[in-house]
C-alpha positions as YAML, in Angstrom:
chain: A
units: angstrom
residues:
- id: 1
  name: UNK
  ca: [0.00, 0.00, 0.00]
- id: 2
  name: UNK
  ca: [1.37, 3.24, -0.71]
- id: 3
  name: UNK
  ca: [2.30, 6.44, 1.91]
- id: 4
  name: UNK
  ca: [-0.12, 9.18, 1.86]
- id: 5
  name: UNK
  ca: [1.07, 12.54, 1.03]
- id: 6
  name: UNK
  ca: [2.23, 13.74, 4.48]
- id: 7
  name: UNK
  ca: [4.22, 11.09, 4.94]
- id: 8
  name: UNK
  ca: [6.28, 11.45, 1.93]
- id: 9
  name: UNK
  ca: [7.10, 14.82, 2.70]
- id: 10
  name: UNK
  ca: [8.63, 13.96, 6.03]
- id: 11
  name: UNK
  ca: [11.20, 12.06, 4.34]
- id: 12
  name: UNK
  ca: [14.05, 13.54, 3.35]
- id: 13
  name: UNK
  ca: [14.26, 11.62, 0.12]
- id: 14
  name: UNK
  ca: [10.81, 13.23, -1.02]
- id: 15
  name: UNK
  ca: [12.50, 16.91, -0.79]
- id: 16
  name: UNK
  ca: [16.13, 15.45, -2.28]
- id: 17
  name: UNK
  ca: [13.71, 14.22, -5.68]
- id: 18
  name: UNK
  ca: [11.48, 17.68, -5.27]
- id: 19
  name: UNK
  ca: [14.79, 19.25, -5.62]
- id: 20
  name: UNK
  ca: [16.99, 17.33, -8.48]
- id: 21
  name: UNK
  ca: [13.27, 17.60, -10.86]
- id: 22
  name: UNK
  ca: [13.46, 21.36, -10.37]
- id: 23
  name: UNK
  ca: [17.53, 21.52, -10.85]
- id: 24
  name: UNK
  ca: [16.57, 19.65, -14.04]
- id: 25
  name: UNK
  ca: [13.75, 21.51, -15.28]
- id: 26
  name: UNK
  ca: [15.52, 24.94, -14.42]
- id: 27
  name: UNK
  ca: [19.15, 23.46, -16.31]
- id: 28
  name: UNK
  ca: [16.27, 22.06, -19.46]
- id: 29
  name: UNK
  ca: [14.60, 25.31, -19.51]
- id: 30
  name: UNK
  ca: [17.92, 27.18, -19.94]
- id: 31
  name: UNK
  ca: [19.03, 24.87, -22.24]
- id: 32
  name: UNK
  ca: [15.93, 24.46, -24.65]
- id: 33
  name: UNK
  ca: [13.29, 27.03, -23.72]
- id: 34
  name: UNK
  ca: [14.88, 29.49, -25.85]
- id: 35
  name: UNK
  ca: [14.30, 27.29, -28.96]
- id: 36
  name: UNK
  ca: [10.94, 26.14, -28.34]
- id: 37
  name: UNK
  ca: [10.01, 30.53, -27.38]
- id: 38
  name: UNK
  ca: [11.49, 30.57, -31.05]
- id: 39
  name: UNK
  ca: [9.54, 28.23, -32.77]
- id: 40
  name: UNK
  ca: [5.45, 27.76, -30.68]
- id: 41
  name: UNK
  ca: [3.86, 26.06, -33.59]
- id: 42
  name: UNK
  ca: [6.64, 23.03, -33.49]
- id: 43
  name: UNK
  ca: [6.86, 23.25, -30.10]
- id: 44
  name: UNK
  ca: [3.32, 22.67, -29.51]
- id: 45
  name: UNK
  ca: [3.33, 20.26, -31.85]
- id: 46
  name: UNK
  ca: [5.02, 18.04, -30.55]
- id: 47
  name: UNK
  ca: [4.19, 18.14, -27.16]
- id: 48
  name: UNK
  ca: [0.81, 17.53, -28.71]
- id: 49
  name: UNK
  ca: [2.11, 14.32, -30.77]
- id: 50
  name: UNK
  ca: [4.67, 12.90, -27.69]
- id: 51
  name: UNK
  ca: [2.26, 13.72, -24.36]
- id: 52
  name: UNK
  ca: [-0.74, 11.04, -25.27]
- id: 53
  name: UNK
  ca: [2.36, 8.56, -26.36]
- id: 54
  name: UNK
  ca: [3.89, 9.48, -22.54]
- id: 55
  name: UNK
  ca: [0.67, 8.83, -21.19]
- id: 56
  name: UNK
  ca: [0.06, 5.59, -23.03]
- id: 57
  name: UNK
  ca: [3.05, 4.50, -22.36]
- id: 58
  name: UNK
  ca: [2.65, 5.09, -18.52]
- id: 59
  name: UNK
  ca: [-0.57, 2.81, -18.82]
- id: 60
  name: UNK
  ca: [0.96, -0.05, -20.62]
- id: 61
  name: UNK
  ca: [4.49, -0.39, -18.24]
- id: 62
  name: UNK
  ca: [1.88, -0.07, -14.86]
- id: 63
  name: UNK
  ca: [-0.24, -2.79, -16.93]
- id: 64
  name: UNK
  ca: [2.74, -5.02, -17.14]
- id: 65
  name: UNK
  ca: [2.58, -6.14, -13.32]
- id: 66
  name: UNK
  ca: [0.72, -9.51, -12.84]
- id: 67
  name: UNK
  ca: [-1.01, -9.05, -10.02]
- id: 68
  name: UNK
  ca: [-1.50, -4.87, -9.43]
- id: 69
  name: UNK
  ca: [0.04, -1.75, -11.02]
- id: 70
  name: UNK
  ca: [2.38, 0.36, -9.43]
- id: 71
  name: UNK
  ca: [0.64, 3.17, -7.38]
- id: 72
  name: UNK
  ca: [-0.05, 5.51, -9.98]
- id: 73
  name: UNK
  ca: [2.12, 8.58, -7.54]
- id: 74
  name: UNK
  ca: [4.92, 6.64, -7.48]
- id: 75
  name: UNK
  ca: [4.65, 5.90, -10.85]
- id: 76
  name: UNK
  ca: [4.53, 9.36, -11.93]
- id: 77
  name: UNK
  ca: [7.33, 10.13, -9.52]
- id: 78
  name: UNK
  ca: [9.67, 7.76, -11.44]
- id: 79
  name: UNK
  ca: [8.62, 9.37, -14.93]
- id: 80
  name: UNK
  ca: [8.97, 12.95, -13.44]
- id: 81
  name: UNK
  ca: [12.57, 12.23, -12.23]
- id: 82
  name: UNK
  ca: [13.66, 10.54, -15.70]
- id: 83
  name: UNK
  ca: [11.85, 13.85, -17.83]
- id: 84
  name: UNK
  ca: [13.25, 16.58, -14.93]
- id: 85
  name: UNK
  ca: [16.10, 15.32, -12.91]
- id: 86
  name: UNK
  ca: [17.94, 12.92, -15.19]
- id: 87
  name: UNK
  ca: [17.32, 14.83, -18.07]
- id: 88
  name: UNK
  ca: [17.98, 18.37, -16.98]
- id: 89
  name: UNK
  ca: [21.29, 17.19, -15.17]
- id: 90
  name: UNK
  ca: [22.20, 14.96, -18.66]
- id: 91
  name: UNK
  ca: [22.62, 18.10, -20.47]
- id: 92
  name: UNK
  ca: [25.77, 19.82, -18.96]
- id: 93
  name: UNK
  ca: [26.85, 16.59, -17.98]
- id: 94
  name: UNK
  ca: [27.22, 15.12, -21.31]
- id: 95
  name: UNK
  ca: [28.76, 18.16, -22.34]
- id: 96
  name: UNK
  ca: [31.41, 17.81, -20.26]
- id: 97
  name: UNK
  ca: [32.11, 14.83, -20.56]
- id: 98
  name: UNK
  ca: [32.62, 15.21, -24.34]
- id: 99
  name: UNK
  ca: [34.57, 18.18, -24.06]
- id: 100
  name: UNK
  ca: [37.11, 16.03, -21.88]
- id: 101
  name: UNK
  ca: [36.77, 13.04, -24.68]
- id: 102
  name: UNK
  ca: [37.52, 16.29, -27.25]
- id: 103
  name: UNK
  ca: [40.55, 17.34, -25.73]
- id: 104
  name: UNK
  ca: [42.14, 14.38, -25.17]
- id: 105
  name: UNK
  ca: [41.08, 11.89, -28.37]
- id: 106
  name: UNK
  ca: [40.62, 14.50, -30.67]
- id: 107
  name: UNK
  ca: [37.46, 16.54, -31.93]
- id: 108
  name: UNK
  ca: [37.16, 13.94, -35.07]
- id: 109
  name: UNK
  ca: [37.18, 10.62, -32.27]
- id: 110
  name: UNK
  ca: [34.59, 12.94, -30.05]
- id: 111
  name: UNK
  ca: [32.09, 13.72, -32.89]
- id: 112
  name: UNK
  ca: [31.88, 10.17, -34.02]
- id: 113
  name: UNK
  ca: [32.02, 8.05, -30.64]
- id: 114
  name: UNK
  ca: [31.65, 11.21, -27.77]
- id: 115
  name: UNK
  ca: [27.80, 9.96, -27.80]
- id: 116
  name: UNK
  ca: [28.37, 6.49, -27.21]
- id: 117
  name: UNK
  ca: [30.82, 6.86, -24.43]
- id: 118
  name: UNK
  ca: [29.35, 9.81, -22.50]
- id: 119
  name: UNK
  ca: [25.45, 9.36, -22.55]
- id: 120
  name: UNK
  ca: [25.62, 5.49, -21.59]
- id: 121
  name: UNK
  ca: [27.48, 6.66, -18.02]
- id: 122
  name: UNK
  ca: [25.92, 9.80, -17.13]
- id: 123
  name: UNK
  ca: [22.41, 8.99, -18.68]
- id: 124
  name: UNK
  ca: [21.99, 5.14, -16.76]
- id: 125
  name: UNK
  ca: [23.70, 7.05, -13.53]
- id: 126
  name: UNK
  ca: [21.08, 9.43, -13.84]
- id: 127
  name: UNK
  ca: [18.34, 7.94, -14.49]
- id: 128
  name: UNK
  ca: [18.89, 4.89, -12.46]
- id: 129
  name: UNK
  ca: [19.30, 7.01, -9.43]
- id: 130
  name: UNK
  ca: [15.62, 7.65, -9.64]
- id: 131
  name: UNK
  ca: [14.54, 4.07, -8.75]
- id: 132
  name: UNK
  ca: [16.98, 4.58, -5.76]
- id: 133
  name: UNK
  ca: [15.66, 8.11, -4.53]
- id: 134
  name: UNK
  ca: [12.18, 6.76, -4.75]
- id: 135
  name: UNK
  ca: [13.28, 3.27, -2.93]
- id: 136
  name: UNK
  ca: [14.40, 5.87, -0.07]
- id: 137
  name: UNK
  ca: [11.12, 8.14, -0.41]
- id: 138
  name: UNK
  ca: [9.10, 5.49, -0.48]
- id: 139
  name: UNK
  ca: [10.70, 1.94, 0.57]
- id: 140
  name: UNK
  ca: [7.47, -0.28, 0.26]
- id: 141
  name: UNK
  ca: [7.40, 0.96, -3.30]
- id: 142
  name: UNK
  ca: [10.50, -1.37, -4.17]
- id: 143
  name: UNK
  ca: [10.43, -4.42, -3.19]
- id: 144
  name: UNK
  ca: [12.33, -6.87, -5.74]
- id: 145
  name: UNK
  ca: [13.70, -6.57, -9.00]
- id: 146
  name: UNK
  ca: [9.86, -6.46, -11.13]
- id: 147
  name: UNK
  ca: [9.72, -3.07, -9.00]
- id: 148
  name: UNK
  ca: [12.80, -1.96, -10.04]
- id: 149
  name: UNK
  ca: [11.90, -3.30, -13.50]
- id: 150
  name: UNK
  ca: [8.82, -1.02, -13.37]
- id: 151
  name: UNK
  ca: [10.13, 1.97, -12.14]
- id: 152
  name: UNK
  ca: [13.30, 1.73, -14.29]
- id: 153
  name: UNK
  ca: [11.46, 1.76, -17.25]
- id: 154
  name: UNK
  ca: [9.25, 4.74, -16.19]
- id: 155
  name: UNK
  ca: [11.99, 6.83, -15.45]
- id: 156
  name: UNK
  ca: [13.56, 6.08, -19.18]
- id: 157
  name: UNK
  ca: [10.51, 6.29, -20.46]
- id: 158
  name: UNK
  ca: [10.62, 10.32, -18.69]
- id: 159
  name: UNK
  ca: [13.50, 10.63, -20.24]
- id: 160
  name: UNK
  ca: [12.75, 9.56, -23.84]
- id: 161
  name: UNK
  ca: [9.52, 12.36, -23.16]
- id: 162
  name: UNK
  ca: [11.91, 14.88, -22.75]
- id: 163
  name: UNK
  ca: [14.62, 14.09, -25.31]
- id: 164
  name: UNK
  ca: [11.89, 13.34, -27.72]
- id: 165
  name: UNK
  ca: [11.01, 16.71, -27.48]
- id: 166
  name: UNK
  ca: [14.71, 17.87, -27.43]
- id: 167
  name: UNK
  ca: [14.96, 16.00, -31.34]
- id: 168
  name: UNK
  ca: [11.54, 17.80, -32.15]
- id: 169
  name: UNK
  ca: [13.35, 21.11, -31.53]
- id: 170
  name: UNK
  ca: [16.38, 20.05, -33.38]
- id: 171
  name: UNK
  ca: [14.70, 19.22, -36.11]
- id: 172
  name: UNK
  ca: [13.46, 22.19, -36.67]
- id: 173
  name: UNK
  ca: [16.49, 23.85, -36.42]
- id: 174
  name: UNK
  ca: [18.40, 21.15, -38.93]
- id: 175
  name: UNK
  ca: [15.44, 22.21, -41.59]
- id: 176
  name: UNK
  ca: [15.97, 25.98, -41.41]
- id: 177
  name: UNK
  ca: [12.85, 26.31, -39.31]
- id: 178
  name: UNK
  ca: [10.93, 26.58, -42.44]
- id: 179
  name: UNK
  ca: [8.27, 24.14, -41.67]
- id: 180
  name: UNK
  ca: [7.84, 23.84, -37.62]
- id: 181
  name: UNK
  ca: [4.91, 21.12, -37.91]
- id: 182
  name: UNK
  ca: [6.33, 19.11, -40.35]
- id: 183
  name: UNK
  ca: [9.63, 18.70, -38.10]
- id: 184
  name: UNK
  ca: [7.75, 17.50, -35.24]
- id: 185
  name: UNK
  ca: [5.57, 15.18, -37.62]
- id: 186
  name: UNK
  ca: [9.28, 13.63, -38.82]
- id: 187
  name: UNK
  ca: [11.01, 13.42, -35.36]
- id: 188
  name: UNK
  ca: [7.47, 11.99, -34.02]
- id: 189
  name: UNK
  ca: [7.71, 9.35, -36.45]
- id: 190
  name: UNK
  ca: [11.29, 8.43, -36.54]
- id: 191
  name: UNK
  ca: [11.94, 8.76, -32.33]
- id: 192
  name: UNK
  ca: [8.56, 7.12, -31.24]
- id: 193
  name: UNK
  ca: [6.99, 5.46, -34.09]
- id: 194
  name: UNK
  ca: [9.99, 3.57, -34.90]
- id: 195
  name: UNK
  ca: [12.32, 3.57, -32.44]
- id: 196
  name: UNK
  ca: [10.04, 3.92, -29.04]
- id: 197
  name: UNK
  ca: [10.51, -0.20, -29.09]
- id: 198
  name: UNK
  ca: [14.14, -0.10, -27.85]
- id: 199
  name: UNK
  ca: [14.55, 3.92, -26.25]
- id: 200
  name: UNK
  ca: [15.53, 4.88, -22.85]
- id: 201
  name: UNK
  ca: [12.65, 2.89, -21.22]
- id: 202
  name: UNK
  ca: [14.43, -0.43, -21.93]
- id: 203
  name: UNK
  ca: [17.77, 0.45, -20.92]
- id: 204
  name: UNK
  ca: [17.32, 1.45, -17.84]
- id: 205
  name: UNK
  ca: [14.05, -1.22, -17.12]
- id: 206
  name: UNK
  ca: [17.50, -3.50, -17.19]
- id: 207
  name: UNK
  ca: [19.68, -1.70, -14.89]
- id: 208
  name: UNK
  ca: [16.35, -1.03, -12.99]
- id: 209
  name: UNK
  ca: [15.47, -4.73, -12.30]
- id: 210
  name: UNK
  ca: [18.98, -5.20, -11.25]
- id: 211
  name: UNK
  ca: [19.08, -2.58, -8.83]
- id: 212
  name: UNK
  ca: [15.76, -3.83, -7.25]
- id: 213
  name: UNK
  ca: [17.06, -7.46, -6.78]
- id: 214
  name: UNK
  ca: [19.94, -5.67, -4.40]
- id: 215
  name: UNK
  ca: [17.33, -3.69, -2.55]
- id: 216
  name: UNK
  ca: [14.59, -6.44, -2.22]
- id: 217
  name: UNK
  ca: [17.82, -8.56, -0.46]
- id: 218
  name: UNK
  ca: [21.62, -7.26, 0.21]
- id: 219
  name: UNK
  ca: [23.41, -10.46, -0.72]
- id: 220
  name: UNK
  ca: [26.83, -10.84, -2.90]
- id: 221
  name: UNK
  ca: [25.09, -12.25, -5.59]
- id: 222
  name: UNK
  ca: [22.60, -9.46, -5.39]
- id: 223
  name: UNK
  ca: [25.87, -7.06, -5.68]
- id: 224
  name: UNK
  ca: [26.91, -9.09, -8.48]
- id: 225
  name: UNK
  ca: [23.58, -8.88, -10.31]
- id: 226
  name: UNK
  ca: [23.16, -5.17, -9.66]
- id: 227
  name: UNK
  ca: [25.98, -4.55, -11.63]
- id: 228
  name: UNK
  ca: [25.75, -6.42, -13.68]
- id: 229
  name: UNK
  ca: [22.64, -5.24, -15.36]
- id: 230
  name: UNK
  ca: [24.00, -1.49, -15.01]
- id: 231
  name: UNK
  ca: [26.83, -2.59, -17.23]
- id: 232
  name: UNK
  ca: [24.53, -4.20, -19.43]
- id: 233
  name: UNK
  ca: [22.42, -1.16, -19.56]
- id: 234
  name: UNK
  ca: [25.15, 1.10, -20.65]
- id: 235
  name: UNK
  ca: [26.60, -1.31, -22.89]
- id: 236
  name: UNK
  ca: [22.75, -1.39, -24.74]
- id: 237
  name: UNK
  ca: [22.57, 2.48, -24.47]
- id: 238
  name: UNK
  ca: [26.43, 2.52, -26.40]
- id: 239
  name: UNK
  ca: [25.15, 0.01, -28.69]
- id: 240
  name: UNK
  ca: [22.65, 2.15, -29.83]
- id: 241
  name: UNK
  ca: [24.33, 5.02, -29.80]
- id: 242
  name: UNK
  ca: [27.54, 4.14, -31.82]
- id: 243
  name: UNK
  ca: [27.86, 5.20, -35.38]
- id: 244
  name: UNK
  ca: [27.16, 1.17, -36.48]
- id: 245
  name: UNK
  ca: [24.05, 0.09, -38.46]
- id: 246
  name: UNK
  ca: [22.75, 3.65, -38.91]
- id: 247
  name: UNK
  ca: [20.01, 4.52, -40.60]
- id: 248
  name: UNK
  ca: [16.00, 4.01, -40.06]
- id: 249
  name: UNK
  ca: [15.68, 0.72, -42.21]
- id: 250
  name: UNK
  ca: [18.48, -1.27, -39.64]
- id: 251
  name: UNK
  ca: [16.71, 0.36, -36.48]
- id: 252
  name: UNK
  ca: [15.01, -2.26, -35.61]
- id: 253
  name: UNK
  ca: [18.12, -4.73, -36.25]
- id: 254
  name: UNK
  ca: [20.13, -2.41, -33.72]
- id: 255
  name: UNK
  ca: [17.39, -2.24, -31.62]
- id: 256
  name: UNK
  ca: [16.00, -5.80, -31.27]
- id: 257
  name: UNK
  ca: [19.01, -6.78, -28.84]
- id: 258
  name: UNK
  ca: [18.05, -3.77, -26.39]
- id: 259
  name: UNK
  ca: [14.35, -4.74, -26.63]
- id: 260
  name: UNK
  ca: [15.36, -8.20, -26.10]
- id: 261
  name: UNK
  ca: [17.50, -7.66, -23.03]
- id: 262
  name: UNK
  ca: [14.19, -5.33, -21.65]
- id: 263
  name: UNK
  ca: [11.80, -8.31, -22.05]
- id: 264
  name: UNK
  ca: [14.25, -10.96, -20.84]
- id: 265
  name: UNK
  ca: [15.04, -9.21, -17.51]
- id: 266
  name: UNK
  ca: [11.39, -8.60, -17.13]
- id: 267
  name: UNK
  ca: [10.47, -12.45, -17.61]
- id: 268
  name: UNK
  ca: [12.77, -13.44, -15.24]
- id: 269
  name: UNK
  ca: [12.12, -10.78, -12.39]
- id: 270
  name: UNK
  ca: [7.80, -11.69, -13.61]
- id: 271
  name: UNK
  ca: [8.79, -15.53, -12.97]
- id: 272
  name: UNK
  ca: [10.50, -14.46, -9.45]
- id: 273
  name: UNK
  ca: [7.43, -12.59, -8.64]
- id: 274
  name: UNK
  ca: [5.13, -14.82, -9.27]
- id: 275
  name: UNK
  ca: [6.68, -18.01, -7.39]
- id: 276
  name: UNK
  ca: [7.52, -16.24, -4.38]
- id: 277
  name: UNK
  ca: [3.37, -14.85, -4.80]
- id: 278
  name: UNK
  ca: [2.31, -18.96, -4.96]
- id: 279
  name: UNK
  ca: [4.56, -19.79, -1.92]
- id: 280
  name: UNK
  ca: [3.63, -17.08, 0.33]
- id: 281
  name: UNK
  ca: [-0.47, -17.48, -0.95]
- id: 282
  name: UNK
  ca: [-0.07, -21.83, 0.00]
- id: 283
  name: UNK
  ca: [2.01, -20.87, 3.35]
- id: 284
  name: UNK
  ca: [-0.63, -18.09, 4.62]
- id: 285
  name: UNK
  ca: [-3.99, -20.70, 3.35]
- id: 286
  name: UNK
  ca: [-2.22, -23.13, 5.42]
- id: 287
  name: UNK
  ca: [-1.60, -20.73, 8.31]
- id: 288
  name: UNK
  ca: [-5.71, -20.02, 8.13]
- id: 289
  name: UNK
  ca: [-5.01, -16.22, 6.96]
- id: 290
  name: UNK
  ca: [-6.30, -16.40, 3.31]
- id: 291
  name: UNK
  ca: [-9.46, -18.64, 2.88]
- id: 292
  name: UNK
  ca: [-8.73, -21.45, 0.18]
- id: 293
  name: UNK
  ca: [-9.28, -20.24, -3.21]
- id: 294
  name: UNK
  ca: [-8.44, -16.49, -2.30]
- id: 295
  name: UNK
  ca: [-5.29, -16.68, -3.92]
- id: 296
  name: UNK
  ca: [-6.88, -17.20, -7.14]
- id: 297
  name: UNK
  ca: [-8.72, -14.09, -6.57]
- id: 298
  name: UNK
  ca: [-5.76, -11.85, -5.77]
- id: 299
  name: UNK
  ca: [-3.84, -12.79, -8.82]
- id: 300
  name: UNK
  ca: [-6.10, -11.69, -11.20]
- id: 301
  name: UNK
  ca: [-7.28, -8.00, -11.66]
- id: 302
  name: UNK
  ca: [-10.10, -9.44, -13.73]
- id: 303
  name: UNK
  ca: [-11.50, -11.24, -10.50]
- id: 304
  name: UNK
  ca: [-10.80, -8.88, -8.05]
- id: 305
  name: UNK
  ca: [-12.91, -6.15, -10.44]
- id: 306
  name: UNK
  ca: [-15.48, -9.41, -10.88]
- id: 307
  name: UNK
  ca: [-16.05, -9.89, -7.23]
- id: 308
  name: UNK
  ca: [-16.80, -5.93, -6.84]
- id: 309
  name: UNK
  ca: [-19.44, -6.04, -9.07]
- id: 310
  name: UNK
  ca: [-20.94, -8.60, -6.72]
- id: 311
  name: UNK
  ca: [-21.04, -6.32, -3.06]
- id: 312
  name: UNK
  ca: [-23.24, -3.83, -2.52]
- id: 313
  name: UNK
  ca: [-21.67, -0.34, -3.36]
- id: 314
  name: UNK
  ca: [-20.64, 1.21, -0.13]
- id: 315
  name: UNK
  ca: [-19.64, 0.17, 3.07]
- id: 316
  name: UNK
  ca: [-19.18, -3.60, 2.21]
- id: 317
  name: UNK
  ca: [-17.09, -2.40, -1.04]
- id: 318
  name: UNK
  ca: [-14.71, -0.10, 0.65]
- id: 319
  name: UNK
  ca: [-14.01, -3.49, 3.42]
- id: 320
  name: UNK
  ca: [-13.76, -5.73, 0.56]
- id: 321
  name: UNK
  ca: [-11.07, -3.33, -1.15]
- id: 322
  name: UNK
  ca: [-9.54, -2.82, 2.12]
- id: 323
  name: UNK
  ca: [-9.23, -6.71, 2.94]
- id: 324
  name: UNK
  ca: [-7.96, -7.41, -0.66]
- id: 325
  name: UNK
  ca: [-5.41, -4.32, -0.36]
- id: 326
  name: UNK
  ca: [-3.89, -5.91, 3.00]
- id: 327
  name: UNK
  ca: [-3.81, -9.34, 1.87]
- id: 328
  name: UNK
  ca: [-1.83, -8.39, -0.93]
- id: 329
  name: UNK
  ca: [0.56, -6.21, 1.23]
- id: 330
  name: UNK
  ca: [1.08, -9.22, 3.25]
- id: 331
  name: UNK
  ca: [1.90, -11.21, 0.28]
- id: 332
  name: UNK
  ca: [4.62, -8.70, -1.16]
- id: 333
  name: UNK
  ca: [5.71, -8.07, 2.51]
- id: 334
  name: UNK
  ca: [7.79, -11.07, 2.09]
- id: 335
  name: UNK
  ca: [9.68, -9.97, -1.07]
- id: 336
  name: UNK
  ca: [12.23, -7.82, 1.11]
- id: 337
  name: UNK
  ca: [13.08, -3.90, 0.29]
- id: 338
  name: UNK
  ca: [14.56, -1.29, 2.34]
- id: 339
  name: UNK
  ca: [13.68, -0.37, 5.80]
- id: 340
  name: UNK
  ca: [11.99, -3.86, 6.08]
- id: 341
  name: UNK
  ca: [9.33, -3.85, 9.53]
- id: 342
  name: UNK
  ca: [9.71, -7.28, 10.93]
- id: 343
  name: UNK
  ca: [6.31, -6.84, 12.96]
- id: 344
  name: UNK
  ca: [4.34, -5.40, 9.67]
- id: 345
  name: UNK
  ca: [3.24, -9.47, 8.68]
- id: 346
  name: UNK
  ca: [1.75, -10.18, 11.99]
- id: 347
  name: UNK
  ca: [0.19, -6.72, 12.11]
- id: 348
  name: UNK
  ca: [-1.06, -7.35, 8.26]
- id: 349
  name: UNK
  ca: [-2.54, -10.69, 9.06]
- id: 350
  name: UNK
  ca: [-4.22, -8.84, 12.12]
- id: 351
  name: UNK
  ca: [-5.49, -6.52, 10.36]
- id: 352
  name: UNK
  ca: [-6.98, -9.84, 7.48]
- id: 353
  name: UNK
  ca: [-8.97, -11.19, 10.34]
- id: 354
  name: UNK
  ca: [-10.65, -8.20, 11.45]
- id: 355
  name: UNK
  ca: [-11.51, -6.95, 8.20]
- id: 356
  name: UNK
  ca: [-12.76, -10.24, 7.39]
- id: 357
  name: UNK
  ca: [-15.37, -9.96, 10.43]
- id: 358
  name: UNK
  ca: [-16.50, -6.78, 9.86]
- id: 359
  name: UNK
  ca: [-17.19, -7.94, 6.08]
- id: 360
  name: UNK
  ca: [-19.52, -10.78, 7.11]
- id: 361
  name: UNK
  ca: [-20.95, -8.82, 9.75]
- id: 362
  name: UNK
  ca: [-21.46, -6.56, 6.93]
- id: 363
  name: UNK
  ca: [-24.08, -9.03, 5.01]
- id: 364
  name: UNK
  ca: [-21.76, -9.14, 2.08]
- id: 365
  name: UNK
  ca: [-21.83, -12.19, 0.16]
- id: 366
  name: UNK
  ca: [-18.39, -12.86, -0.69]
- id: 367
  name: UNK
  ca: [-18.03, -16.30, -2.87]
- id: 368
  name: UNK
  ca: [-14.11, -17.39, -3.66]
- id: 369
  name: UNK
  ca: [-14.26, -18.15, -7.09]
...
């Protein structure tokens, strides 16, 4: 279950991510805000093209949980950091860093590999330090790595937002500014239409699930696999930005192996999920805490939404949501994260037996399917 508002802002991780996505935005707006004052038709645009393909992207990475999506806060938190933070801090970054590669390989070495050298450190960094902040913000929020998965991919998919709208602006420029809506039709279609498959989102929804597999459990091999999927996601993000395979007809053969690493990493941290979800559902129906059959019901949005449909609206529906919402806290409880309660499990499966009373004393017929 997620933290109410008040209790976000008490940590100090909530003020240290308030902070970076204003840094960024202020750094963006000096960078870019000049060019988009310049040219409001393109600019519009393509904010008008690239925010319902932010927002349906949002919908389909929450979708991708099994069980429940991300709270939709958190999940906006993640994309906020990636399009602010990461982004506005990128900028000067990667600048610097290629003025360094510049001076000391040559301007001809920088302008064809600078890209692929600089953005793969400072842009995974960045943007993987947003599933991090928000672990410390709100540490229920990542739990294993299909959390990390999640949120990694939300914050590259803030960041692809923003430097989607970056190319827009470019574009413009590159074809004398002649033809604003036209520029942002062309950089819509080449950035998202044909290369959204394998963008920012991917790369760091690898380094992402890695990173949550260290904070579900601290273990060696959890060290080990945390960085080993940041190396992997910077190696992806060089991949696709070295000056190999170019060209829009071979994007999609440089950008299957990035897609493929995304969906891999989420199979297996899906598969982790999902076992540890069947263990802990058998162990509490054992224990008397979930009735049998429940478990069926939790794992499947469909027959949680079914089951609503069958209480009256009201008093009864607001206990049913509230027993369904605990039981499933109890069942990721077990998955580990940061600041761990050891108590919170006995309190949870307190909290499944009272809530259970008041539902039958309630009159609501509640039938297990």
């Amino acid at each position: 279950m997620g933290m109410t508002g008040g209790a976000l802002a008490r940590r100090p991780a909530f003020w240290l991510w308030a902070a970076a996505c204003l840094l960024g935005a202020l750094i963006a707006l000096r960078g870019i805000g000049g060019h988009a004052a310049a040219f409001p038709t393109g600019a519009v645009a393509g904010l008008a093209l690239l925010a319902p393909a932010l927002a349906t992207g949002v919908w389909l990475l929450r979708r991708l949980h099994p069980v429940r999506s991300p709270p939709l806060g958190y999940a906006l938190a993640a994309v906020a950091w990636g399009g602010l933070a990461a982004f506005g801090t990128a900028l000067p970054a990667n600048a610097a860093f290629q003025g360094v590669l510049g001076k000391t390989a040559g301007p001809g070495f920088n302008a064809a590999w600078g890209a692929s050298i600089a953005a793969p450190v400072d842009e995974e960094t960045l943007k993987l330090l947003g599933v991090a902040v928000l672990a410390l913000m709100a540490p229920a929020a990542v739990r294993g790595p299909l959390d990390g998965w999640s949120y990694g991919a939300l914050a590259g998919l803030g960041f692809q937002f923003a430097e989607n709208f970056l190319y827009v602006l470019n574009t413009i420029i590159l074809t004398g500014a002649t033809h604003d809506a036209n520029a942002a039709f062309f950089s819509f279609g080449s950035r998202v239409v044909g290369g959204a498959w394998w963008s920012h989102w991917a790369m760091t929804a690898v380094g992402g699930a890695g990173l949550g597999c260290l904070i579900g459990r601290l273990s060696r091999a959890h060290v080990t696999a945390a960085v080993s999927a940041f190396v992997l996601a910077m190696a992806l993000h060089s991949w696709w930005d070295a000056p190999v395979l170019s060209g829009l007809a071979l994007m999609p053969v440089k950008g299957a192996p990035i897609l493929l690493a995304a969906i891999v990493a989420y199979r297996l941290s899906r598969r982790r999920y999902l076992s540890h979800f069947r263990r802990t559902v058998h162990a509490e129906t054992a224990g008397g805490v979930l009735v049998p059959g429940e478990g069926h019901v939790l794992a499947f949005r469909k027959w949680r939404r079914k089951e609503q449909w069958g209480v009256p609206v009201g008093e009864s529906r607001r206990l049913l949501a509230r027993l369904r919402a605990a039981e499933l806290a109890l069942i990721e409880d077990g998955l580990g994260g940061l600041e761990r309660d050891p108590l919170a499990a006995e309190r949870l499966r307190t909290d499944i037996r009272a809530l259970r009373d008041d539902l039958k004393a309630s009159g609501a017929n509640v039938r297990v399917v």
